[in-house]
Amino acid sequence: MAPKALITGITGQDGSYLTEWLLGRGYEVHGVVRRTSSLERSRLGHLYADPSVYGRTLHLHYADLDDPTTLRRVLVRVGPDEVYHLAGQSHVGLSFDIPESTCEMTAMGTLRLLEMIRDLPKPPRLFHAGSSEMFGRPAVAPQDEHTPFQPVSPYGTAKAFAAQMVRIYREAHGLYAVNGILYNHESPRRGENFVTRKICRAAATIREGRQRDLALGDTSALRDWGDARDYVRGMWLSLQQEIPRDYLFASGVLHSVQDVVEVAFASVGLDWRHHVRQDPRFLRPAEPSNLVGNPARARELLGWTPEISFERLITEMTRAELTGARVSGA
Ligand code: F7E
């Protein structure tokens, strides 16, 4: 019988790539979607429109993390072997404006899901998407699975709570539950308010004469950026092991927002100096620092290495934004 996976956050960047990855491995995939999700135009649009996939190997269920009865019902009816918990408010800057709902969804939502899974007669394996934001301003670089959490944003704090709960349920209740500590990961399907997509989109639109300039916050900010397609492979691998453990997924290389600007504008033959300006509206009350990961455990135990370089990723993202190059669901 085909293995069954349930994904929260299936309409997001990672959820859509993970769905494709799992379908390609013969899984029956079930996704939890919110009432507000527009499926036709979502990143799943191409799968949703395909009658050989939707309703056969891909099934979507309306439920939400703040609607535990419905979510519990979906879990019981589907009876998944694996649950990938990717849902939540994922914008760090926005979490300063809406801290309560961020914590409600990300922290309490995860705890509720753990409680539901714990009650099932045959608990599925659980992957929880944690974040490098949990480290905040760590004393050591690069970080690994033993680095203490010191979050500096409501988002990072909510994720740290959720990740600690996942560890507690693994240790105290014996669940097969795993945290992925995911550093920034991008793709042409990235949401438009994250900085890489914002820059790549602007470079393409300016190239085509449909926009004049680009306003950014702190362009000296440094991040460890990878490709989302590499990271969803890591999610799946981390649930295929005998012993459940947390895994850190990162490229191990730091780049600045300015590097993204330079690669993106150069890839469409533009000089960024003529177009990029700073706007204090995009500065954040607090920024993490030193966030660069050491993925040695994932490499050694999962055989995981990122395959797509920063330059290739940003160039691909920018080209995908040019009119006529947009791919379905991107
Ligand atoms: O910002 C700076 C901004 O919003 C990256 C999420 O997936 O990764 C992501 O969180 C950097 C920050 O991602 C703008 O201040 C400058 O220093 O693309 P971002 P993030 O905050 O790192 C972590 C690992 C997650 O878990 C999150 O869910 O870029 N920056 N100017 C800007 N950022 C934005 N969004 N917009 C700007 O105009």
Short mmCIF file of C-alpha atoms and ligand atoms in Angstrom, two decimals:
data_model
loop_
_atom_site.label_atom_id
_atom_site.label_comp_id
_atom_site.label_asym_id
_atom_site.label_seq_id
_atom_site.Cartn_x
_atom_site.Cartn_y
_atom_site.Cartn_z
CA MET A 1 0.00 0.00 0.00
CA ALA A 2 1.21 3.51 -0.78
CA PRO A 3 2.59 5.39 2.24
CA LYS A 4 0.41 8.31 3.31
CA ALA A 5 1.69 11.77 4.18
CA LEU A 6 -0.25 14.68 5.62
CA ILE A 7 1.13 18.20 5.12
CA THR A 8 0.11 21.35 6.99
CA GLY A 9 1.05 24.42 4.98
CA ILE A 10 0.75 22.47 1.73
CA THR A 11 0.00 25.60 -0.34
CA GLY A 12 3.27 27.28 0.66
CA GLN A 13 6.63 27.17 -1.11
CA ASP A 14 7.92 24.18 0.85
CA GLY A 15 4.55 22.40 0.92
CA SER A 16 4.25 22.49 -2.85
CA TYR A 17 7.78 21.18 -3.48
CA LEU A 18 7.40 18.53 -0.80
CA THR A 19 4.12 17.41 -2.40
CA GLU A 20 5.88 16.94 -5.74
CA TRP A 21 8.75 15.11 -4.05
CA LEU A 22 6.42 12.72 -2.19
CA LEU A 23 4.15 12.09 -5.19
CA GLY A 24 7.28 11.23 -7.15
CA ARG A 25 8.04 8.59 -4.52
CA GLY A 26 4.64 6.93 -4.71
CA TYR A 27 3.05 8.56 -1.66
CA GLU A 28 -0.60 9.37 -1.25
CA VAL A 29 -0.44 13.01 -0.18
CA HIS A 30 -3.04 14.77 1.94
CA GLY A 31 -2.89 18.49 2.52
CA VAL A 32 -4.53 20.72 5.10
CA VAL A 33 -5.78 23.93 3.52
CA ARG A 34 -7.31 27.01 5.07
CA ARG A 35 -10.67 28.29 3.94
CA THR A 36 -8.96 31.37 2.52
CA SER A 37 -6.59 29.46 0.21
CA SER A 38 -7.28 29.92 -3.50
CA LEU A 39 -6.23 26.58 -4.90
CA GLU A 40 -6.52 27.27 -8.62
CA ARG A 41 -3.97 30.03 -8.45
CA SER A 42 -1.86 28.61 -5.66
CA ARG A 43 1.50 26.90 -6.00
CA LEU A 44 -0.48 23.65 -6.25
CA GLY A 45 -2.54 24.88 -9.19
CA HIS A 46 -0.86 22.59 -11.72
CA LEU A 47 -1.49 19.49 -9.52
CA TYR A 48 -5.00 20.57 -8.55
CA ALA A 49 -5.93 20.92 -12.23
CA ASP A 50 -4.54 17.49 -13.15
CA PRO A 51 -7.32 14.83 -12.87
CA SER A 52 -4.74 12.05 -12.81
CA VAL A 53 -3.37 13.55 -9.56
CA TYR A 54 -6.04 15.51 -7.69
CA GLY A 55 -8.55 13.21 -5.99
CA ARG A 56 -6.33 10.19 -6.73
CA THR A 57 -2.91 10.61 -5.15
CA LEU A 58 -3.38 14.16 -3.85
CA HIS A 59 -6.23 15.06 -1.51
CA LEU A 60 -6.92 18.39 0.17
CA HIS A 61 -8.88 18.89 3.39
CA TYR A 62 -10.22 22.11 4.85
CA ALA A 63 -8.97 22.49 8.40
CA ASP A 64 -6.85 24.86 10.43
CA LEU A 65 -4.45 24.86 13.33
CA ASP A 66 -6.88 27.00 15.32
CA ASP A 67 -9.72 24.55 14.65
CA PRO A 68 -8.52 21.47 16.57
CA THR A 69 -11.69 19.41 16.19
CA THR A 70 -11.52 19.52 12.41
CA LEU A 71 -7.80 18.88 12.31
CA ARG A 72 -8.17 15.92 14.65
CA ARG A 73 -10.91 14.53 12.40
CA VAL A 74 -8.67 14.83 9.33
CA LEU A 75 -5.83 13.07 11.15
CA VAL A 76 -8.11 10.22 12.24
CA ARG A 77 -9.72 9.82 8.80
CA VAL A 78 -6.52 9.97 6.79
CA GLY A 79 -4.39 7.87 9.19
CA PRO A 80 -1.08 9.19 7.81
CA ASP A 81 2.25 7.45 8.23
CA GLU A 82 4.08 10.77 8.17
CA VAL A 83 3.01 14.31 9.06
CA TYR A 84 4.97 17.31 7.80
CA HIS A 85 4.09 20.36 9.86
CA LEU A 86 5.02 23.40 7.79
CA ALA A 87 2.12 25.77 8.50
CA GLY A 88 2.39 29.05 10.37
CA GLN A 89 2.94 32.78 9.99
CA SER A 90 6.45 32.77 8.53
CA HIS A 91 7.32 36.47 8.12
CA VAL A 92 9.78 37.52 10.82
CA GLY A 93 9.30 41.29 10.34
CA LEU A 94 5.51 40.94 10.47
CA SER A 95 5.74 38.96 13.71
CA PHE A 96 6.68 42.20 15.49
CA ASP A 97 3.33 43.67 14.37
CA ILE A 98 1.18 40.58 15.02
CA PRO A 99 2.96 38.70 17.82
CA GLU A 100 -0.16 37.16 19.36
CA SER A 101 -1.47 35.52 16.22
CA THR A 102 2.08 34.47 15.25
CA CYS A 103 2.47 32.66 18.60
CA GLU A 104 -1.05 31.30 18.49
CA MET A 105 -0.46 29.64 15.10
CA THR A 106 3.19 28.70 15.36
CA ALA A 107 3.66 27.88 19.05
CA MET A 108 0.22 26.78 20.26
CA GLY A 109 -0.72 25.32 16.86
CA THR A 110 2.25 22.96 17.06
CA LEU A 111 1.48 21.98 20.64
CA ARG A 112 -2.12 21.18 19.67
CA LEU A 113 -0.92 19.05 16.79
CA LEU A 114 1.45 17.16 19.12
CA GLU A 115 -1.43 16.52 21.50
CA MET A 116 -3.59 15.16 18.69
CA ILE A 117 -0.82 12.91 17.40
CA ARG A 118 -0.08 11.61 20.88
CA ASP A 119 -3.72 10.49 21.21
CA LEU A 120 -3.76 8.49 17.97
CA PRO A 121 -3.65 4.69 18.32
CA LYS A 122 -0.78 4.54 15.83
CA PRO A 123 0.99 7.92 15.97
CA PRO A 124 2.53 8.97 12.65
CA ARG A 125 6.09 10.24 12.34
CA LEU A 126 6.19 14.02 12.63
CA PHE A 127 8.48 16.54 10.95
CA HIS A 128 8.33 20.06 12.37
CA ALA A 129 9.80 22.93 10.35
CA GLY A 130 11.92 24.84 12.85
CA SER A 131 14.02 27.84 11.93
CA SER A 132 17.47 29.40 12.30
CA GLU A 133 15.57 32.35 13.83
CA MET A 134 15.40 30.24 16.99
CA PHE A 135 19.13 30.94 17.45
CA GLY A 136 18.66 34.72 17.27
CA ARG A 137 22.07 36.09 18.19
CA PRO A 138 24.04 32.96 18.99
CA ALA A 139 27.44 33.10 20.66
CA VAL A 140 28.90 30.55 18.24
CA ALA A 141 29.12 30.35 14.48
CA PRO A 142 28.43 28.14 12.68
CA GLN A 143 25.54 26.75 14.71
CA ASP A 144 24.62 23.09 15.04
CA GLU A 145 21.92 21.00 16.71
CA HIS A 146 23.45 21.69 20.16
CA THR A 147 23.54 25.49 19.94
CA PRO A 148 21.21 27.10 22.53
CA PHE A 149 18.18 29.05 21.32
CA GLN A 150 18.31 32.82 21.93
CA PRO A 151 15.57 34.20 19.68
CA VAL A 152 15.25 37.94 19.04
CA SER A 153 11.84 38.05 17.34
CA PRO A 154 8.32 36.90 18.28
CA TYR A 155 8.56 34.51 15.33
CA GLY A 156 11.84 33.00 16.58
CA THR A 157 10.41 32.68 20.07
CA ALA A 158 7.28 30.92 18.82
CA LYS A 159 9.38 28.52 16.75
CA ALA A 160 11.70 27.85 19.72
CA PHE A 161 8.69 26.99 21.89
CA ALA A 162 7.35 24.66 19.22
CA ALA A 163 10.74 22.98 18.70
CA GLN A 164 11.21 22.43 22.43
CA MET A 165 7.75 20.87 22.61
CA VAL A 166 8.63 18.54 19.75
CA ARG A 167 11.74 17.43 21.68
CA ILE A 168 9.71 16.96 24.86
CA TYR A 169 7.09 14.84 23.10
CA ARG A 170 9.85 12.75 21.55
CA GLU A 171 11.61 12.21 24.87
CA ALA A 172 8.68 12.07 27.31
CA HIS A 173 5.99 10.44 25.16
CA GLY A 174 8.14 8.43 22.78
CA LEU A 175 6.83 10.04 19.59
CA TYR A 176 8.86 9.81 16.41
CA ALA A 177 9.07 13.60 16.17
CA VAL A 178 11.83 15.54 14.45
CA ASN A 179 12.75 19.22 14.20
CA GLY A 180 14.37 20.47 11.05
CA ILE A 181 16.35 23.61 11.87
CA LEU A 182 15.90 25.30 8.53
CA TYR A 183 17.98 28.27 7.45
CA ASN A 184 16.60 30.63 4.80
CA HIS A 185 15.56 28.71 1.73
CA GLU A 186 14.23 30.26 -1.44
CA SER A 187 12.93 29.45 -4.92
CA PRO A 188 10.82 30.99 -7.68
CA ARG A 189 7.85 30.02 -5.49
CA ARG A 190 9.00 32.11 -2.53
CA GLY A 191 6.40 34.55 -1.14
CA GLU A 192 6.71 38.05 -2.57
CA ASN A 193 7.42 39.78 0.74
CA PHE A 194 10.63 37.85 1.44
CA VAL A 195 13.71 39.73 0.44
CA THR A 196 15.13 37.42 -2.27
CA ARG A 197 11.87 37.21 -4.21
CA LYS A 198 11.26 40.93 -3.74
CA ILE A 199 14.68 41.72 -5.22
CA CYS A 200 14.53 39.19 -8.08
CA ARG A 201 11.06 40.31 -9.03
CA ALA A 202 12.05 43.97 -8.98
CA ALA A 203 15.17 43.36 -11.08
CA ALA A 204 13.07 41.63 -13.76
CA THR A 205 10.29 44.22 -13.65
CA ILE A 206 12.76 47.13 -13.86
CA ARG A 207 14.46 45.37 -16.79
CA GLU A 208 11.13 45.28 -18.59
CA GLY A 209 10.48 48.94 -17.84
CA ARG A 210 7.50 48.27 -15.59
CA GLN A 211 9.09 49.57 -12.38
CA ARG A 212 11.71 52.25 -11.73
CA ASP A 213 13.33 51.51 -8.41
CA LEU A 214 13.46 49.17 -5.44
CA ALA A 215 13.17 50.17 -1.77
CA LEU A 216 14.87 47.89 0.74
CA GLY A 217 15.67 47.81 4.45
CA ASP A 218 19.06 46.73 5.73
CA THR A 219 21.10 45.54 2.76
CA SER A 220 24.09 44.66 4.95
CA ALA A 221 22.05 41.92 6.71
CA LEU A 222 23.67 38.50 6.30
CA ARG A 223 21.91 35.19 5.84
CA ASP A 224 22.72 31.57 5.04
CA TRP A 225 20.57 31.06 1.94
CA GLY A 226 19.78 27.75 0.25
CA ASP A 227 17.32 26.34 -2.26
CA ALA A 228 13.91 25.12 -1.00
CA ARG A 229 14.07 22.04 -3.25
CA ASP A 230 17.18 20.86 -1.42
CA TYR A 231 15.52 21.50 1.94
CA VAL A 232 12.32 19.50 1.30
CA ARG A 233 14.52 16.54 0.39
CA GLY A 234 16.09 16.92 3.83
CA MET A 235 12.66 16.95 5.48
CA TRP A 236 11.75 13.65 3.89
CA LEU A 237 15.14 12.05 4.64
CA SER A 238 14.89 13.01 8.30
CA LEU A 239 11.72 10.89 8.69
CA GLN A 240 13.23 7.81 7.02
CA GLN A 241 15.76 7.09 9.81
CA GLU A 242 15.56 4.45 12.49
CA ILE A 243 16.09 6.90 15.37
CA PRO A 244 14.32 10.28 15.47
CA ARG A 245 16.74 13.21 15.80
CA ASP A 246 16.78 16.93 15.03
CA TYR A 247 18.66 17.99 11.91
CA LEU A 248 20.03 21.35 10.85
CA PHE A 249 19.74 22.22 7.15
CA ALA A 250 21.91 25.06 5.88
CA SER A 251 24.37 25.89 3.11
CA GLY A 252 27.10 26.90 5.58
CA VAL A 253 27.81 30.05 3.54
CA LEU A 254 26.87 33.64 4.41
CA HIS A 255 25.74 36.22 1.87
CA SER A 256 24.42 39.75 2.34
CA VAL A 257 21.17 41.17 1.00
CA GLN A 258 23.49 43.33 -1.09
CA ASP A 259 24.93 40.15 -2.70
CA VAL A 260 21.37 39.15 -3.69
CA VAL A 261 20.90 42.59 -5.26
CA GLU A 262 24.14 42.37 -7.23
CA VAL A 263 23.56 38.84 -8.59
CA ALA A 264 19.90 39.54 -9.46
CA PHE A 265 20.50 42.85 -11.26
CA ALA A 266 23.60 41.54 -13.07
CA SER A 267 21.64 38.51 -14.30
CA VAL A 268 19.34 40.81 -16.29
CA GLY A 269 22.13 43.19 -17.35
CA LEU A 270 21.29 46.10 -15.00
CA ASP A 271 23.45 48.30 -12.77
CA TRP A 272 21.78 48.14 -9.35
CA ARG A 273 23.25 51.55 -8.36
CA HIS A 274 20.71 53.27 -10.57
CA HIS A 275 17.70 51.59 -8.97
CA VAL A 276 18.13 50.53 -5.32
CA ARG A 277 17.44 52.84 -2.36
CA GLN A 278 16.99 52.39 1.35
CA ASP A 279 13.61 52.83 3.02
CA PRO A 280 13.46 52.83 6.84
CA ARG A 281 9.98 51.26 6.67
CA PHE A 282 11.65 47.93 5.92
CA LEU A 283 14.04 48.04 8.87
CA ARG A 284 13.18 45.72 11.76
CA PRO A 285 13.14 46.47 15.51
CA ALA A 286 15.76 43.72 15.98
CA GLU A 287 17.87 41.65 13.61
CA PRO A 288 19.51 38.31 14.35
CA SER A 289 23.24 38.04 13.71
CA ASN A 290 25.77 35.35 12.97
CA LEU A 291 23.20 32.96 11.52
CA VAL A 292 25.19 30.41 9.58
CA GLY A 293 24.65 26.69 9.95
CA ASN A 294 26.81 23.60 10.07
CA PRO A 295 24.84 20.78 8.39
CA ALA A 296 27.43 18.09 9.30
CA ARG A 297 24.88 15.81 11.03
CA ALA A 298 22.52 15.90 8.05
CA ARG A 299 25.45 15.20 5.73
CA GLU A 300 26.77 12.31 7.79
CA LEU A 301 23.53 10.61 8.84
CA LEU A 302 21.23 11.49 5.94
CA GLY A 303 23.72 11.85 3.11
CA TRP A 304 22.23 15.33 2.58
CA THR A 305 24.17 18.03 0.76
CA PRO A 306 22.70 21.12 -0.86
CA GLU A 307 23.00 20.87 -4.65
CA ILE A 308 21.99 24.35 -5.82
CA SER A 309 24.39 27.28 -5.34
CA PHE A 310 23.44 30.79 -4.23
CA GLU A 311 24.34 32.33 -7.62
CA ARG A 312 22.35 29.72 -9.54
CA LEU A 313 19.35 30.14 -7.23
CA ILE A 314 19.20 33.95 -7.47
CA THR A 315 19.78 33.90 -11.23
CA GLU A 316 17.02 31.32 -11.71
CA MET A 317 14.64 33.27 -9.48
CA THR A 318 15.25 36.47 -11.44
CA ARG A 319 14.86 34.85 -14.86
CA ALA A 320 11.65 33.18 -13.71
CA GLU A 321 10.20 36.65 -13.09
CA LEU A 322 10.66 37.83 -16.68
CA THR A 323 7.37 38.01 -18.56
CA GLY A 324 6.67 34.76 -20.35
CA ALA A 325 9.06 32.83 -18.12
CA ARG A 326 6.70 32.41 -15.20
CA VAL A 327 6.14 28.75 -14.48
CA SER A 328 2.83 27.37 -13.36
CA GLY A 329 2.23 27.67 -9.67
CA ALA A 330 5.40 29.72 -9.14
O1 F7E B 1 14.67 38.76 5.33
C1 F7E B 1 16.49 41.96 5.29
C2 F7E B 1 15.73 41.56 6.53
O2 F7E B 1 12.21 38.42 5.17
C3 F7E B 1 16.03 38.46 5.15
C4 F7E B 1 11.69 33.17 6.75
O3 F7E B 1 11.58 32.06 5.87
O4 F7E B 1 14.05 32.80 7.01
C5 F7E B 1 13.09 33.78 6.64
O5 F7E B 1 13.15 34.89 7.51
C6 F7E B 1 16.87 39.67 5.55
C7 F7E B 1 16.49 40.29 6.90
O6 F7E B 1 13.77 36.45 5.67
C8 F7E B 1 14.22 43.91 3.23
O7 F7E B 1 15.78 42.58 7.50
C9 F7E B 1 16.28 44.05 3.92
O8 F7E B 1 17.66 40.63 7.59
O9 F7E B 1 13.70 37.38 3.41
P1 F7E B 1 13.51 37.76 4.83
P2 F7E B 1 14.05 36.18 7.23
O10 F7E B 1 13.55 37.27 8.08
O11 F7E B 1 15.49 35.84 7.38
C10 F7E B 1 13.92 32.28 8.33
C11 F7E B 1 14.96 31.20 8.50
C12 F7E B 1 12.55 31.83 8.63
O12 F7E B 1 12.32 30.88 9.37
C13 F7E B 1 11.43 32.71 8.17
O13 F7E B 1 10.18 32.02 8.18
O14 F7E B 1 16.66 40.72 4.59
N1 F7E B 1 15.77 42.90 4.42
N2 F7E B 1 15.35 44.68 3.19
C14 F7E B 1 14.50 42.76 4.01
N3 F7E B 1 13.59 41.79 4.21
C15 F7E B 1 12.37 41.92 3.64
N4 F7E B 1 11.45 40.94 3.80
N5 F7E B 1 12.05 43.04 2.87
C16 F7E B 1 12.95 44.04 2.63
O15 F7E B 1 12.66 45.03 1.95
#
